XYZ file of C-alpha atoms in Angstrom:
158
model
C 0.183 -0.243 0.062
C 2.989 2.802 0.879
C 5.280 1.090 -2.011
C 1.833 1.879 -4.464
C 1.187 5.679 -2.866
C 5.276 5.770 -3.441
C 4.907 5.030 -7.041
C 2.262 7.677 -7.658
C 4.215 10.631 -6.056
C 6.998 9.239 -8.553
C 4.781 9.642 -11.532
C 3.202 12.766 -10.456
C 6.471 14.657 -9.813
C 8.069 13.198 -12.646
C 4.790 14.701 -15.139
C 5.324 17.583 -13.140
C 8.592 18.495 -14.175
C 7.719 17.749 -17.849
C 5.386 19.890 -18.081
C 7.300 23.095 -16.058
C 10.331 22.426 -18.555
C 8.240 23.360 -21.273
C 8.276 26.933 -22.486
C 4.143 26.861 -23.403
C 4.327 26.659 -19.464
C 5.882 29.652 -18.594
C 4.706 31.896 -21.006
C 0.890 30.388 -20.012
C 1.650 31.258 -16.505
C 3.522 34.307 -17.343
C 0.222 34.730 -18.913
C -1.989 34.032 -15.787
C 0.174 35.885 -13.712
C -0.861 39.173 -15.837
C -4.219 38.663 -15.797
C -4.379 38.094 -12.199
C -2.804 41.558 -11.531
C -4.670 43.369 -14.866
C -8.050 41.738 -13.459
C -7.098 42.966 -9.193
C -5.931 46.988 -10.844
C -8.963 47.024 -13.023
C -10.755 49.698 -11.154
C -7.822 51.667 -11.437
C -8.393 51.445 -15.613
C -11.588 51.944 -15.567
C -11.400 55.271 -12.955
C -8.633 56.273 -15.643
C -11.137 55.361 -18.675
C -14.025 57.382 -16.532
C -11.626 60.313 -15.650
C -11.408 60.550 -19.761
C -15.150 60.519 -20.395
C -15.267 63.228 -18.529
C -12.544 65.108 -19.891
C -12.189 64.727 -23.685
C -14.204 67.306 -24.501
C -12.369 70.378 -24.062
C -10.299 72.252 -26.959
C -7.479 70.386 -27.020
C -6.179 67.271 -27.183
C -3.950 66.734 -24.144
C -6.561 64.090 -22.002
C -5.854 61.965 -24.509
C -2.184 62.109 -23.861
C -2.435 62.058 -20.064
C -4.911 59.221 -19.919
C -2.997 57.391 -22.808
C 0.621 58.247 -20.379
C -1.423 56.487 -17.612
C -2.581 53.711 -19.034
C 0.580 53.100 -20.555
C 2.509 53.608 -17.210
C -0.009 51.240 -14.931
C 0.369 48.665 -18.436
C 4.439 48.640 -17.667
C 4.970 48.431 -14.360
C 1.982 45.344 -14.598
C 4.085 43.801 -16.608
C 7.216 43.877 -15.076
C 6.092 42.956 -12.085
C 4.066 39.811 -13.973
C 7.887 39.606 -15.389
C 9.629 39.501 -12.306
C 7.078 36.558 -10.695
C 7.841 34.875 -13.091
C 11.756 35.399 -13.295
C 12.199 34.631 -9.652
C 12.452 31.496 -9.578
C 15.077 31.409 -11.989
C 17.248 33.500 -10.460
C 17.684 31.436 -7.351
C 18.289 27.895 -9.070
C 20.826 30.353 -11.201
C 21.815 31.964 -8.065
C 22.365 28.233 -5.930
C 23.874 26.730 -8.830
C 26.924 29.906 -8.689
C 27.404 29.248 -5.054
C 27.249 26.094 -4.819
C 30.195 25.620 -7.840
C 32.257 27.813 -5.500
C 32.282 26.055 -3.218
C 32.567 22.765 -4.447
C 35.776 24.345 -6.237
C 37.279 24.226 -3.566
C 36.782 28.182 -1.748
C 36.673 28.444 1.745
C 33.314 29.731 3.244
C 34.204 33.291 4.060
C 35.215 34.081 -0.290
C 32.275 32.189 -0.990
C 30.427 34.425 1.409
C 32.286 37.780 -0.450
C 31.922 36.647 -3.850
C 28.488 35.391 -3.068
C 27.507 39.381 -2.547
C 28.259 39.569 -5.467
C 27.259 37.422 -7.304
C 23.625 37.996 -5.590
C 24.183 42.045 -7.094
C 25.012 42.228 -10.601
C 22.550 39.219 -10.694
C 19.629 42.159 -9.110
C 21.555 45.154 -10.918
C 20.693 43.029 -14.469
C 17.459 41.926 -13.684
C 16.614 45.098 -12.827
C 17.328 46.772 -16.334
C 15.906 43.953 -18.257
C 12.671 44.695 -16.495
C 13.170 48.180 -16.711
C 14.153 48.359 -19.766
C 11.265 45.053 -20.428
C 8.093 47.409 -18.706
C 9.305 50.781 -20.666
C 9.048 48.824 -24.128
C 5.165 47.636 -22.740
C 4.264 51.075 -21.460
C 5.392 52.796 -24.532
C 3.710 50.470 -27.414
C 0.425 51.139 -24.680
C 0.642 54.566 -23.979
C 0.272 54.908 -28.373
C -2.089 52.041 -28.625
C -3.831 54.180 -25.969
C -3.775 57.601 -27.367
C -4.564 56.764 -31.073
C -7.428 54.966 -29.481
C -9.201 57.796 -27.134
C -7.990 60.854 -30.201
C -9.755 59.121 -32.658
C -12.593 58.741 -30.279
C -12.045 62.213 -29.558
C -11.800 63.210 -33.230
C -15.214 61.191 -34.248
C -17.118 62.452 -31.282
C -16.608 66.026 -31.748
């Protein structure tokens, strides 16, 4: 009986490893996290669109610019948060691999700690730069798209 349960656990663990190693799984996980973040910030997005609906009748196109920049910023932050959520497990595995490799290379504990701190700073800096770059690209694309949508609705309603 216990042997049968152990075999089921091993089989389910192998299935889990096979599924999690696929790129599709990580893409789906990213989309799920992004959808959760988007649904949780839905009220703020609605308030931006409602604000634009109240203020788009002014003589200038500035409300469209303001609303599109705000929407772009919200989507940029959301994409950075979703990417960070997905990247954390990979970052931890890389960090552990580097520290364990240094320990097996024969370095002293004190040297491993010093080198581990350096590696941690380098990994965190690299991840921050990549997330910032990716978030800025998403924010720019969303802001441009929102501006054209808002400006076209502003032009057609006047």
